[in-house]
Tab-separated table of C-alpha atoms in Angstrom:
chain	number	residue	atom	x	y	z
A	1337	UNK	CA	77.956	-175.457	180.914
A	1338	UNK	CA	77.986	-171.674	181.303
A	1339	UNK	CA	75.487	-171.351	178.461
A	1340	UNK	CA	73.151	-173.864	180.124
A	1341	UNK	CA	73.374	-172.016	183.441
A	1342	UNK	CA	72.650	-168.655	181.805
A	1343	UNK	CA	69.768	-170.198	179.848
A	1344	UNK	CA	68.223	-171.758	182.990
A	1345	UNK	CA	68.494	-168.473	184.909
A	1346	UNK	CA	67.013	-166.444	182.067
A	1347	UNK	CA	64.244	-168.998	181.517
A	1348	UNK	CA	63.162	-168.708	185.150
A	1349	UNK	CA	63.199	-164.911	185.016
A	1350	UNK	CA	61.426	-164.658	181.657
A	1351	UNK	CA	58.770	-167.177	182.662
A	1352	UNK	CA	57.956	-165.117	185.757
A	1353	UNK	CA	57.888	-161.830	183.832
A	1354	UNK	CA	55.769	-163.236	180.989
A	1355	UNK	CA	53.350	-164.799	183.461
A	1356	UNK	CA	52.921	-161.415	185.136
A	1357	UNK	CA	52.629	-159.394	181.937
A	1358	UNK	CA	49.888	-161.416	180.236
A	1359	UNK	CA	46.499	-161.968	181.837
A	1360	UNK	CA	45.929	-165.509	180.575
A	1361	UNK	CA	48.150	-167.763	178.464
A	1362	UNK	CA	46.355	-170.714	176.870
A	1363	UNK	CA	48.288	-173.483	175.132
A	1364	UNK	CA	46.115	-175.648	172.911
A	1365	UNK	CA	47.140	-179.196	171.951
A	1366	UNK	CA	50.495	-179.084	173.723
A	1367	UNK	CA	50.721	-182.874	173.336
A	1368	UNK	CA	51.483	-182.329	169.641
A	1369	UNK	CA	54.924	-181.008	170.606
A	1370	UNK	CA	57.148	-184.119	170.801
A	1371	UNK	CA	59.020	-184.273	174.081
A	1372	UNK	CA	62.196	-185.508	172.377
A	1373	UNK	CA	63.745	-185.895	168.942
A	1374	UNK	CA	64.588	-183.341	166.253
A	1375	UNK	CA	61.890	-180.678	166.033
A	1376	UNK	CA	61.287	-177.654	163.807
A	1377	UNK	CA	58.536	-175.299	164.978
A	1378	UNK	CA	57.198	-172.753	162.507
A	1379	UNK	CA	55.235	-169.855	163.981
A	1380	UNK	CA	53.735	-166.515	163.017
A	1381	UNK	CA	55.503	-163.392	164.216
A	1382	UNK	CA	52.975	-160.749	165.360
A	1383	UNK	CA	54.979	-159.184	168.206
A	1384	UNK	CA	58.677	-159.799	167.440
A	1385	UNK	CA	60.088	-160.867	170.812
A	1386	UNK	CA	56.932	-161.492	172.827
A	1387	UNK	CA	56.202	-164.765	171.046
A	1388	UNK	CA	59.845	-165.775	171.522
A	1389	UNK	CA	59.326	-165.413	175.277
A	1390	UNK	CA	56.011	-167.272	175.101
A	1391	UNK	CA	57.185	-170.184	172.959
A	1392	UNK	CA	60.404	-170.500	174.907
A	1393	UNK	CA	58.639	-170.764	178.268
A	1394	UNK	CA	55.369	-172.574	177.451
A	1395	UNK	CA	56.083	-175.426	175.006
A	1396	UNK	CA	58.206	-177.619	177.249
A	1397	UNK	CA	61.352	-177.798	175.103
A	1398	UNK	CA	64.594	-175.853	174.969
A	1399	UNK	CA	64.452	-174.045	171.649
A	1400	UNK	CA	67.048	-172.427	169.449
A	1401	UNK	CA	65.465	-169.445	167.697
A	1402	UNK	CA	66.536	-168.266	164.279
A	1403	UNK	CA	66.724	-164.473	164.614
A	1404	UNK	CA	67.681	-161.574	162.374
A	1405	UNK	CA	71.411	-160.844	162.551
A	1406	UNK	CA	70.694	-157.296	163.807
A	1407	UNK	CA	69.600	-158.871	167.122
A	1408	UNK	CA	73.242	-159.845	167.729
A	1409	UNK	CA	74.583	-156.284	167.798
A	1410	UNK	CA	75.910	-154.659	169.873
A	1411	UNK	CA	78.218	-157.446	171.000
A	1412	UNK	CA	76.845	-157.713	174.546
A	1413	UNK	CA	73.369	-158.459	173.219
A	1414	UNK	CA	74.922	-160.970	170.848
A	1415	UNK	CA	76.656	-162.752	173.718
A	1416	UNK	CA	73.384	-163.052	175.642
A	1417	UNK	CA	71.461	-164.151	172.513
A	1418	UNK	CA	73.975	-166.878	171.719
A	1419	UNK	CA	74.110	-168.010	175.354
A	1420	UNK	CA	70.360	-168.542	175.054
A	1421	UNK	CA	70.842	-170.587	171.893
A	1422	UNK	CA	69.748	-168.054	169.281
A	1423	UNK	CA	71.185	-168.335	165.773
A	1424	UNK	CA	71.588	-165.406	163.338
A	1425	UNK	CA	69.854	-165.237	159.968
A	1426	UNK	CA	71.319	-162.801	157.457
A	1427	UNK	CA	68.487	-161.059	155.657
A	1428	UNK	CA	69.064	-159.570	152.230
A	1429	UNK	CA	67.749	-156.168	153.302
A	1430	UNK	CA	70.195	-156.050	156.239
A	1431	UNK	CA	73.365	-157.669	154.894
A	1432	UNK	CA	73.096	-158.482	151.171
A	1433	UNK	CA	76.778	-159.455	151.109
A	1434	UNK	CA	76.414	-161.954	153.973
A	1435	UNK	CA	73.402	-164.025	152.892
A	1436	UNK	CA	75.749	-166.851	151.896
A	1437	UNK	CA	76.350	-167.425	155.618
A	1438	UNK	CA	72.776	-168.689	155.995
A	1439	UNK	CA	74.008	-172.023	154.632
A	1440	UNK	CA	76.318	-172.198	157.650
A	1441	UNK	CA	73.339	-171.513	159.910
A	1442	UNK	CA	71.371	-174.296	158.218
A	1443	UNK	CA	74.246	-176.713	158.784
A	1444	UNK	CA	74.323	-175.652	162.417
A	1445	UNK	CA	70.587	-176.410	162.628
A	1446	UNK	CA	71.223	-179.824	161.052
A	1447	UNK	CA	73.747	-180.478	163.809
A	1448	UNK	CA	71.161	-179.501	166.429
A	1449	UNK	CA	68.639	-181.863	164.860
A	1450	UNK	CA	71.217	-184.654	164.935
A	1451	UNK	CA	71.502	-184.023	168.687
A	1452	UNK	CA	67.681	-184.174	169.018
A	1453	UNK	CA	67.486	-180.402	169.355
A	1454	UNK	CA	64.523	-178.107	168.677
A	1455	UNK	CA	64.554	-175.017	166.440
A	1456	UNK	CA	61.946	-172.270	166.002
A	1457	UNK	CA	61.730	-170.253	162.803
A	1458	UNK	CA	59.343	-167.427	161.894
A	1459	UNK	CA	59.001	-167.890	158.127
A	1460	UNK	CA	57.014	-164.711	157.461
A	1461	UNK	CA	59.942	-162.634	158.762
A	1462	UNK	CA	58.974	-159.534	160.726
A	1463	UNK	CA	55.214	-159.114	160.559
A	1464	UNK	CA	53.551	-155.715	160.789
A	1465	UNK	CA	50.114	-157.122	161.548
A	1466	UNK	CA	48.660	-159.511	164.101
A	1467	UNK	CA	45.449	-160.380	162.249
A	1468	UNK	CA	46.902	-162.061	159.188
A	1469	UNK	CA	50.024	-163.886	158.074
A	1470	UNK	CA	52.217	-162.351	155.413
A	1471	UNK	CA	53.412	-164.573	152.545
A	1472	UNK	CA	55.957	-166.981	153.994
A	1473	UNK	CA	59.550	-167.028	152.900
A	1474	UNK	CA	60.952	-170.368	151.769
A	1475	UNK	CA	63.694	-170.720	154.399
A	1476	UNK	CA	61.692	-172.999	156.728
A	1477	UNK	CA	60.795	-175.371	153.893
A	1478	UNK	CA	64.383	-175.425	152.623
A	1479	UNK	CA	65.675	-176.150	156.128
A	1480	UNK	CA	63.213	-179.016	156.675
A	1481	UNK	CA	63.644	-180.662	153.260
A	1482	UNK	CA	67.391	-180.112	153.323
A	1483	UNK	CA	67.702	-182.041	156.568
A	1484	UNK	CA	65.257	-184.811	155.634
A	1485	UNK	CA	67.109	-185.441	152.366
A	1486	UNK	CA	70.377	-186.183	154.194
A	1487	UNK	CA	71.358	-189.881	154.403
A	1488	UNK	CA	69.597	-191.647	157.265
A	1489	UNK	CA	67.444	-188.668	158.304
A	1490	UNK	CA	64.275	-189.335	156.347
A	1491	UNK	CA	61.222	-189.350	158.604
A	1492	UNK	CA	63.096	-188.225	161.709
A	1493	UNK	CA	62.278	-184.486	161.770
A	1494	UNK	CA	58.994	-183.279	163.233
A	1495	UNK	CA	57.768	-180.039	161.653
A	1496	UNK	CA	54.977	-178.517	163.774
A	1497	UNK	CA	53.125	-175.215	163.169
A	1498	UNK	CA	52.218	-173.022	166.150
A	1499	UNK	CA	49.835	-170.090	165.832
A	1500	UNK	CA	50.279	-167.150	168.218
A	1501	UNK	CA	47.203	-165.005	168.910
A	1502	UNK	CA	47.049	-161.893	171.127
A	1503	UNK	CA	43.694	-160.410	172.084
A	1504	UNK	CA	45.569	-157.084	171.917
A	1505	UNK	CA	49.305	-157.222	171.281
A	1506	UNK	CA	49.853	-153.695	172.691
A	1507	UNK	CA	47.782	-154.130	175.844
A	1508	UNK	CA	49.159	-155.012	179.274
A	1509	UNK	CA	47.268	-158.045	180.634
A	1510	UNK	CA	46.297	-159.206	177.159
A	1511	UNK	CA	45.125	-162.782	176.636
A	1512	UNK	CA	47.353	-165.054	174.548
A	1513	UNK	CA	46.541	-168.319	172.785
A	1514	UNK	CA	49.265	-170.637	171.492
A	1515	UNK	CA	47.647	-173.148	169.121
A	1516	UNK	CA	49.773	-176.163	168.226
A	1517	UNK	CA	48.892	-177.675	164.867
A	1518	UNK	CA	49.288	-181.157	163.439
A	1519	UNK	CA	52.737	-182.364	162.420
A	1520	UNK	CA	53.330	-181.738	158.725
A	1521	UNK	CA	53.966	-184.741	156.473
A	1522	UNK	CA	57.174	-184.120	154.525
A	1523	UNK	CA	57.171	-187.366	152.517
A	1524	UNK	CA	55.249	-186.065	149.460
A	1525	UNK	CA	57.541	-183.063	149.172
A	1526	UNK	CA	60.678	-185.191	149.477
A	1527	UNK	CA	59.453	-187.358	146.605
A	1528	UNK	CA	58.679	-184.312	144.495
A	1529	UNK	CA	62.025	-182.791	145.419
A	1530	UNK	CA	63.883	-185.568	143.651
A	1531	UNK	CA	62.603	-184.184	140.322
A	1532	UNK	CA	61.756	-180.558	141.149
A	1533	UNK	CA	63.556	-179.272	144.278
A	1534	UNK	CA	62.358	-175.675	143.943
A	1535	UNK	CA	58.791	-176.761	143.265
A	1536	UNK	CA	58.865	-178.962	146.369
A	1537	UNK	CA	60.077	-176.037	148.481
A	1538	UNK	CA	57.348	-173.756	147.132
A	1539	UNK	CA	54.653	-176.403	147.661
A	1540	UNK	CA	55.726	-177.067	151.265
A	1541	UNK	CA	55.822	-173.322	151.917
A	1542	UNK	CA	52.218	-173.057	150.725
A	1543	UNK	CA	51.196	-175.869	153.087
A	1544	UNK	CA	52.989	-174.111	155.945
A	1545	UNK	CA	51.133	-170.899	155.057
A	1546	UNK	CA	47.729	-172.586	155.177
A	1547	UNK	CA	48.541	-174.480	158.373
A	1548	UNK	CA	49.479	-171.276	160.216
A	1549	UNK	CA	46.495	-169.346	158.853
A	1550	UNK	CA	44.225	-172.067	160.252
A	1551	UNK	CA	45.607	-171.520	163.762
A	1552	UNK	CA	45.085	-167.769	164.186
A	1553	UNK	CA	42.518	-165.082	163.472
A	1554	UNK	CA	43.409	-164.536	159.820
A	1555	UNK	CA	41.848	-161.439	158.234
A	1556	UNK	CA	43.134	-160.421	154.791
A	1557	UNK	CA	43.118	-156.619	155.035
A	1558	UNK	CA	42.979	-153.797	157.558
A	1559	UNK	CA	39.482	-152.585	156.593
A	1560	UNK	CA	37.901	-155.984	157.217
A	1561	UNK	CA	40.018	-156.369	160.372
A	1562	UNK	CA	38.580	-153.101	161.726
A	1563	UNK	CA	35.050	-154.263	160.897
A	1564	UNK	CA	35.697	-157.569	162.692
A	1565	UNK	CA	36.944	-155.581	165.688
A	1566	UNK	CA	33.780	-153.430	165.729
A	1567	UNK	CA	31.572	-156.520	165.531
A	1568	UNK	CA	33.660	-158.130	168.276
A	1569	UNK	CA	33.018	-155.228	170.653
A	1570	UNK	CA	29.280	-155.400	170.005
A	1571	UNK	CA	28.646	-159.096	169.539
A	1572	UNK	CA	31.308	-161.161	171.332
A	1573	UNK	CA	29.512	-161.082	174.692
A	1574	UNK	CA	26.339	-162.351	173.030
A	1575	UNK	CA	28.244	-165.117	171.262
A	1576	UNK	CA	29.764	-166.203	174.570
A	1577	UNK	CA	26.230	-166.609	175.942
A	1578	UNK	CA	25.097	-168.539	172.872
A	1579	UNK	CA	28.163	-170.815	172.813
A	1580	UNK	CA	29.291	-171.214	176.434
A	1581	UNK	CA	32.673	-172.833	176.871
A	1582	UNK	CA	33.947	-172.012	173.397
A	1583	UNK	CA	37.182	-170.022	173.335
A	1584	UNK	CA	37.133	-166.406	172.183
A	1585	UNK	CA	39.633	-167.180	169.427
A	1586	UNK	CA	37.279	-169.707	167.835
A	1587	UNK	CA	34.327	-167.335	168.156
A	1588	UNK	CA	36.354	-164.586	166.488
A	1589	UNK	CA	37.557	-166.943	163.743
A	1590	UNK	CA	33.975	-167.862	162.922
A	1591	UNK	CA	32.999	-164.198	163.019
A	1592	UNK	CA	35.748	-163.310	160.543
A	1593	UNK	CA	34.909	-166.299	158.320
A	1594	UNK	CA	31.276	-165.182	158.182
A	1595	UNK	CA	32.228	-161.636	157.146
A	1596	UNK	CA	34.689	-162.908	154.535
A	1597	UNK	CA	32.079	-165.306	153.155
A	1598	UNK	CA	29.528	-162.532	152.644
A	1599	UNK	CA	32.208	-160.203	151.285
A	1600	UNK	CA	32.303	-162.543	148.290
A	1601	UNK	CA	28.725	-163.856	148.268
A	1602	UNK	CA	26.861	-160.633	149.131
A	1603	UNK	CA	29.169	-157.589	149.341
A	1604	UNK	CA	26.210	-155.212	149.685
A	1605	UNK	CA	25.211	-156.990	152.889
A	1606	UNK	CA	28.719	-156.552	154.284
A	1607	UNK	CA	28.819	-152.886	153.306
A	1608	UNK	CA	25.435	-152.228	154.933
A	1609	UNK	CA	26.474	-154.029	158.108
A	1610	UNK	CA	29.799	-152.172	158.239
A	1611	UNK	CA	28.083	-148.791	157.745
A	1612	UNK	CA	25.467	-149.418	160.449
A	1613	UNK	CA	28.013	-150.796	162.915
A	1614	UNK	CA	30.368	-147.876	162.373
A	1615	UNK	CA	27.553	-145.350	162.793
A	1616	UNK	CA	26.472	-146.977	166.055
A	1617	UNK	CA	30.024	-146.997	167.433
A	1618	UNK	CA	30.444	-143.317	166.618
A	1619	UNK	CA	27.222	-142.463	168.438
A	1620	UNK	CA	28.492	-144.249	171.552
A	1621	UNK	CA	31.844	-142.488	171.349
A	1622	UNK	CA	30.177	-139.092	170.915
A	1623	UNK	CA	28.231	-139.686	174.124
A	1624	UNK	CA	31.249	-141.067	175.986
A	1625	UNK	CA	29.580	-144.489	176.219
A	1626	UNK	CA	32.130	-146.524	174.295
A	1627	UNK	CA	33.171	-148.463	177.426
A	1628	UNK	CA	29.706	-148.894	178.879
A	1629	UNK	CA	27.415	-151.895	178.385
A	1630	UNK	CA	24.302	-150.464	176.750
A	1631	UNK	CA	22.513	-153.780	177.243
A	1632	UNK	CA	21.971	-153.210	180.936
A	1633	UNK	CA	19.119	-151.211	182.366
A	1634	UNK	CA	20.051	-147.652	183.302
A	1635	UNK	CA	17.761	-145.498	185.410
A	1636	UNK	CA	17.772	-143.514	188.635
A	1637	UNK	CA	18.047	-146.691	190.723
A	1638	UNK	CA	20.968	-147.899	188.595
A	1639	UNK	CA	22.660	-144.559	189.132
A	1640	UNK	CA	22.174	-144.867	192.888
A	1641	UNK	CA	23.534	-148.441	192.921
A	1642	UNK	CA	26.557	-147.437	190.879
A	1643	UNK	CA	27.178	-144.444	193.122
A	1644	UNK	CA	27.043	-146.670	196.217
A	1645	UNK	CA	29.420	-149.193	194.657
A	1646	UNK	CA	31.850	-146.435	193.793
A	1647	UNK	CA	31.614	-144.945	197.284
A	1648	UNK	CA	31.896	-148.172	199.288
A	1649	UNK	CA	34.262	-150.028	196.980
A	1650	UNK	CA	36.345	-146.934	196.438
A	1651	UNK	CA	36.769	-146.368	200.165
A	1652	UNK	CA	37.526	-150.015	200.972
A	1653	UNK	CA	40.109	-150.350	198.236
A	1654	UNK	CA	41.647	-146.899	198.442
A	1655	UNK	CA	44.429	-147.685	200.911
A	1656	UNK	CA	45.877	-150.844	199.280
A	1657	UNK	CA	45.407	-149.278	195.828
A	1658	UNK	CA	47.291	-146.162	196.941
A	1659	UNK	CA	50.097	-148.330	198.336
A	1660	UNK	CA	50.311	-150.273	195.076
A	1661	UNK	CA	50.293	-147.032	193.124
A	1662	UNK	CA	53.107	-145.508	195.195
A	1663	UNK	CA	55.279	-148.605	194.852
A	1664	UNK	CA	54.644	-149.276	191.160
A	1665	UNK	CA	53.510	-146.148	189.331
A	1666	UNK	CA	56.953	-144.786	188.448
A	1667	UNK	CA	58.393	-148.054	187.032
A	1668	UNK	CA	55.071	-148.782	185.269
A	1669	UNK	CA	55.059	-145.378	183.602
A	1670	UNK	CA	58.742	-145.645	182.752
A	1671	UNK	CA	58.249	-148.936	180.918
A	1672	UNK	CA	55.397	-147.378	178.919
A	1673	UNK	CA	57.428	-144.261	178.090
A	1674	UNK	CA	60.433	-146.323	177.020
A	1675	UNK	CA	58.230	-148.490	174.805
A	1676	UNK	CA	56.549	-145.449	173.235
A	1677	UNK	CA	59.875	-143.665	172.682
A	1678	UNK	CA	61.822	-146.590	171.263
A	1679	UNK	CA	59.225	-148.670	169.409
A	1680	UNK	CA	57.256	-146.689	166.835
A	1681	UNK	CA	55.738	-149.913	165.499
A	1682	UNK	CA	53.102	-151.916	167.348
A	1683	UNK	CA	54.926	-155.158	166.524
A	1684	UNK	CA	57.676	-154.279	169.030
A	1685	UNK	CA	55.637	-152.625	171.768
A	1686	UNK	CA	54.814	-155.469	174.164
A	1687	UNK	CA	58.277	-157.035	173.863
A	1688	UNK	CA	59.922	-153.720	174.728
A	1689	UNK	CA	57.677	-153.294	177.757
A	1690	UNK	CA	58.456	-156.834	178.926
A	1691	UNK	CA	62.212	-156.333	178.606
A	1692	UNK	CA	62.117	-152.853	180.138
A	1693	UNK	CA	59.897	-154.054	182.968
A	1694	UNK	CA	62.230	-156.959	183.754
A	1695	UNK	CA	64.986	-154.400	184.358
A	1696	UNK	CA	63.143	-151.353	185.704
A	1697	UNK	CA	60.845	-152.984	188.282
A	1698	UNK	CA	63.616	-154.865	190.166
A	1699	UNK	CA	65.773	-151.729	190.045
A	1700	UNK	CA	62.907	-149.600	191.361
A	1701	UNK	CA	62.234	-152.055	194.187
A	1702	UNK	CA	65.944	-152.093	195.085
A	1703	UNK	CA	66.027	-148.286	195.193
A	1704	UNK	CA	62.842	-148.256	197.293
A	1705	UNK	CA	64.402	-150.703	199.739
A	1706	UNK	CA	67.582	-148.620	199.970
A	1707	UNK	CA	65.551	-145.437	200.548
A	1708	UNK	CA	63.503	-147.074	203.304
A	1709	UNK	CA	66.629	-148.431	204.977
A	1710	UNK	CA	69.029	-145.519	204.757
A	1711	UNK	CA	66.537	-142.672	204.471
A	1712	UNK	CA	63.789	-143.748	206.875
A	1713	UNK	CA	65.758	-146.189	209.030
A	1714	UNK	CA	63.375	-149.141	208.550
A	1715	UNK	CA	64.606	-152.616	209.481
A	1716	UNK	CA	65.442	-155.106	206.731
A	1717	UNK	CA	62.653	-157.577	207.703
A	1718	UNK	CA	60.031	-154.819	207.431
A	1719	UNK	CA	61.491	-153.663	204.120
A	1720	UNK	CA	61.472	-157.253	202.819
A	1721	UNK	CA	57.793	-157.514	203.775
A	1722	UNK	CA	56.929	-154.279	201.965
A	1723	UNK	CA	58.807	-155.317	198.836
A	1724	UNK	CA	57.201	-158.778	198.898
A	1725	UNK	CA	53.804	-157.052	198.762
A	1726	UNK	CA	54.816	-154.683	195.955
A	1727	UNK	CA	53.764	-156.916	193.071
A	1728	UNK	CA	50.366	-158.072	194.455
A	1729	UNK	CA	49.591	-154.509	195.543
A	1730	UNK	CA	50.544	-153.289	192.082
A	1731	UNK	CA	48.111	-155.717	190.441
A	1732	UNK	CA	45.440	-154.743	192.943
A	1733	UNK	CA	45.939	-151.066	192.077
A	1734	UNK	CA	45.754	-151.855	188.349
A	1735	UNK	CA	42.479	-153.798	188.776
A	1736	UNK	CA	41.110	-151.237	191.227
A	1737	UNK	CA	41.507	-148.302	188.860
A	1738	UNK	CA	40.126	-150.324	185.938
A	1739	UNK	CA	37.093	-151.120	188.108
A	1740	UNK	CA	36.715	-147.432	188.994
A	1741	UNK	CA	36.765	-146.564	185.282
A	1742	UNK	CA	34.087	-149.177	184.489
A	1743	UNK	CA	31.850	-148.024	187.324
A	1744	UNK	CA	32.232	-144.412	186.263
A	1745	UNK	CA	31.216	-145.383	182.722
A	1746	UNK	CA	28.174	-147.216	184.095
A	1747	UNK	CA	27.273	-144.207	186.236
A	1748	UNK	CA	27.711	-141.913	183.239
A	1749	UNK	CA	25.310	-144.064	181.225
A	1750	UNK	CA	22.811	-144.065	184.072
A	1751	UNK	CA	22.970	-140.268	184.307
A	1752	UNK	CA	22.333	-139.970	180.557
A	1753	UNK	CA	19.373	-142.340	180.858
A	1754	UNK	CA	18.044	-140.365	183.826
A	1755	UNK	CA	18.210	-137.097	181.899
A	1756	UNK	CA	17.232	-138.447	178.475
A	1757	UNK	CA	15.540	-141.821	178.691
A	1758	UNK	CA	14.439	-141.705	175.060
A	1759	UNK	CA	18.030	-141.305	173.802
A	1760	UNK	CA	19.269	-144.423	175.591
A	1761	UNK	CA	16.120	-146.267	174.566
A	1762	UNK	CA	16.904	-145.539	170.912
A	1763	UNK	CA	20.491	-146.747	171.398
A	1764	UNK	CA	19.279	-149.957	173.011
A	1765	UNK	CA	16.804	-150.522	170.198
A	1766	UNK	CA	19.517	-149.866	167.620
A	1767	UNK	CA	21.797	-152.352	169.352
A	1768	UNK	CA	19.025	-154.984	169.318
A	1769	UNK	CA	18.615	-154.440	165.575
A	1770	UNK	CA	22.355	-154.882	165.061
A	1771	UNK	CA	22.375	-158.089	167.107
A	1772	UNK	CA	19.451	-159.419	165.088
A	1773	UNK	CA	21.364	-158.547	161.923
A	1774	UNK	CA	24.451	-160.390	163.182
A	1775	UNK	CA	22.354	-163.390	164.257
A	1776	UNK	CA	20.685	-163.580	160.849
A	1777	UNK	CA	24.036	-163.362	159.053
A	1778	UNK	CA	25.423	-166.066	161.317
A	1779	UNK	CA	22.481	-168.405	160.666
A	1780	UNK	CA	22.698	-167.842	156.907
A	1781	UNK	CA	26.449	-168.434	156.946
A	1782	UNK	CA	26.185	-171.672	158.952
A	1783	UNK	CA	23.438	-172.894	156.623
A	1784	UNK	CA	25.567	-172.032	153.577
A	1785	UNK	CA	28.583	-173.961	154.869
A	1786	UNK	CA	26.493	-176.883	156.063
A	1787	UNK	CA	26.598	-176.348	159.822
A	1788	UNK	CA	23.646	-176.235	162.161
A	1789	UNK	CA	23.144	-173.006	164.061
A	1790	UNK	CA	22.526	-173.351	167.820
A	1791	UNK	CA	19.166	-172.265	169.197
A	1792	UNK	CA	19.368	-168.485	169.612
A	1793	UNK	CA	19.230	-166.955	173.060
A	1794	UNK	CA	16.135	-164.992	174.045
A	1795	UNK	CA	15.938	-161.496	172.569
A	1796	UNK	CA	17.459	-158.731	174.661
């Protein structure tokens, strides 16, 4: 009873915090998650705790997460983790003398399945990348086949893969896509397991690997991932115009598939494209234009329009933005500093900021309320009104200063064009050539894999 109460309270809090932290959370094919019955979800693990928060609040079931045993120390964290239904897994690198206890954990999971419970496991362990899936460990397959082989359990367990994709796992207000895959058929592996148990486990693990890779942006190495990112910055906006309504994740998956195809079929073409794209990006960065849209016209009139927007918009939004900044800057900076100081790896960054923010922001608001009451003598209703506006004003300030930065970049580009029209003209021409190169590669790739390319948009 106490555990259920704690879980419900934490779920409400975490759902609110997660909804505030991420810009947009998209859940694809949620209907594939059965609303009842024993369920094992396998998922990739690109951000350690962030996907725990996301899966736990967006898939409509109460989950028990298998987590590394180190999560359960010190004892107070262990009490909270267990109250939320987490179960410890003893990894060989952490506790080589305690790995035998994983059999106890598996039996506990079997008991949960018997009570129609749902379990989440991250079979790649702790991932250090968010653009590919590391080779999966066999624990998820052993858990699934072990339960299905028990008397009377055959065909009762649903094993469902879920891919977690962050547009930028370190960025506040990142987009997130949770892609629910098809239920995995365990019957062939159960049959094989009667003669070759280890072979059945390995074969199911390979199927799990492929099913998860099909749900995310899967890029095999960091060099190609960086190239995909460069192409994304240059080409994604054009792809959105060519394929309206298609999600960014699918556009990026096709982009990566195209590059990987030509890496094998025509590596010289990939190398040439990478070299030209990198050179173009470095030119933009050298001119301070990395955040500006070179596609748009930039001249004296554009500079005047941008200056007017900055002046009028800046003046109109200055007061609420300043209020949001005053109320939120210190806790916002503190959460960033704590994350930077305590999480040297990107895989932990967003989760640390979420947890720190869930503690620091309410504490900061409470201290602000106390200061206004006992220091300035404000009435409690007025203080309550100010604190109620703290969060929306904070988001307004965040968007306001991002808008200021974009307008300044646009103005900077216009000033460069005003002073050196030929320089920006060459950059625009170079960008057009790159887009034509990407379009040609895309058409050739779609033809090679037997898909029809959409009619291209008019040239820029």
